[in-house]
Amino acid sequence: FHENQLTYPWSPTDSDKDLQRDNHYAFINYSSALVADKCFFNSAYHMNSFLGALPKFLGQFPDYQLQSTIEDISKKCEVLYLGMELSKYDLIEPMPKPPGIPVILWNHRWEYDKRPEAFFSQLAMMAEKGLLFGLIVLGESFGKQPPVFKWAKERFKNQILHWGYASSKEEYVRWLKTADLLPVTGIQDFFGGSVVEAMYCGVHPLLPNRLAYPEHIPERWEQLCLYHDEADLNLKLEQLVNQPQHIIPGREIQQAVLKYDWKRIVPTYDTALEKVIGLSQREIE
């Protein structure tokens, strides 16, 4: 499971929910888990939230709620973190940047579930206080995008180092390596690939203490990298912009997520899949 439709937050503009298709998609996830020999999830948060949502999902049906199947599914579930090609970024150099000014990064899709309004609101509050920072806005935009992006492009025109989709993976990584701080405001992430990419490139994350994000942060850094609410985010972000010497060195941040590199994680995949194949063969015999 890279994602699931039981706990994915629906957009208020999505017609599928009004047409009552949301249960259909969720039922596909449920039935797939039911018939599978093994269910892998890309984070502990994802696995626990999926299993936790099943009682309410099945309970809404008038009969044949099959609540007992939840235990059957849970016995087959395991966390198998996402493998990523991270080490190939090592030889890519950062872009030039203004000296002495922390650079803030956005590297997500331009969609509602990443809460860009909250992100740019934090930056606006700092700008109003006269705090100096650079800004890199990456990520793909699909058709309609939240109006705040148009506003932000004008509001932060003096801070922007790059705006928009990178023309290549190499350019994307170069911009990641140019950034210093990654404040994340999303309401949905089952793993957080863009966060891990930025961390591997040495960017200090400021992540909500929820969803899958805490799984990427060593316990000793929780106070520096996790926040509880937007007031806490504002406090920690301003402190780091004011005192960039407290930003965790990039090499240390990189080590925290090196475990997701394919060179490290592929033996875990091999072992997990070999066990599933062995289980299936024994059942056939």
Tab-separated table of C-alpha atoms in Angstrom, residues 2-3 7 9 11 36 43 61 68 90 113 122 135 159 172 174 179 221 236 245:
chain	number	residue	atom	x	y	z
A	2	HIS	CA	1.540	3.246	-1.180
A	3	GLU	CA	-1.722	4.988	-0.284
A	7	THR	CA	-7.973	7.548	5.074
A	9	PRO	CA	-8.477	13.204	2.669
A	11	SER	CA	-10.822	17.377	-1.732
A	36	ALA	CA	-3.791	-10.901	-0.390
A	43	SER	CA	4.994	3.441	6.961
A	61	PHE	CA	-23.102	-1.251	5.793
A	68	SER	CA	-14.030	-10.337	12.056
A	90	ASP	CA	25.726	12.609	-4.040
A	113	ASP	CA	-3.736	18.430	0.868
A	122	GLN	CA	4.126	31.459	7.874
A	135	LEU	CA	12.572	30.970	-1.190
A	159	GLN	CA	12.836	36.377	-1.946
A	172	TYR	CA	15.492	19.503	-8.930
A	174	ARG	CA	20.451	21.061	-7.211
A	179	ALA	CA	17.841	25.060	0.540
A	221	TRP	CA	16.090	15.762	17.104
A	236	LYS	CA	10.653	27.298	15.562
A	245	GLN	CA	23.709	28.395	13.304
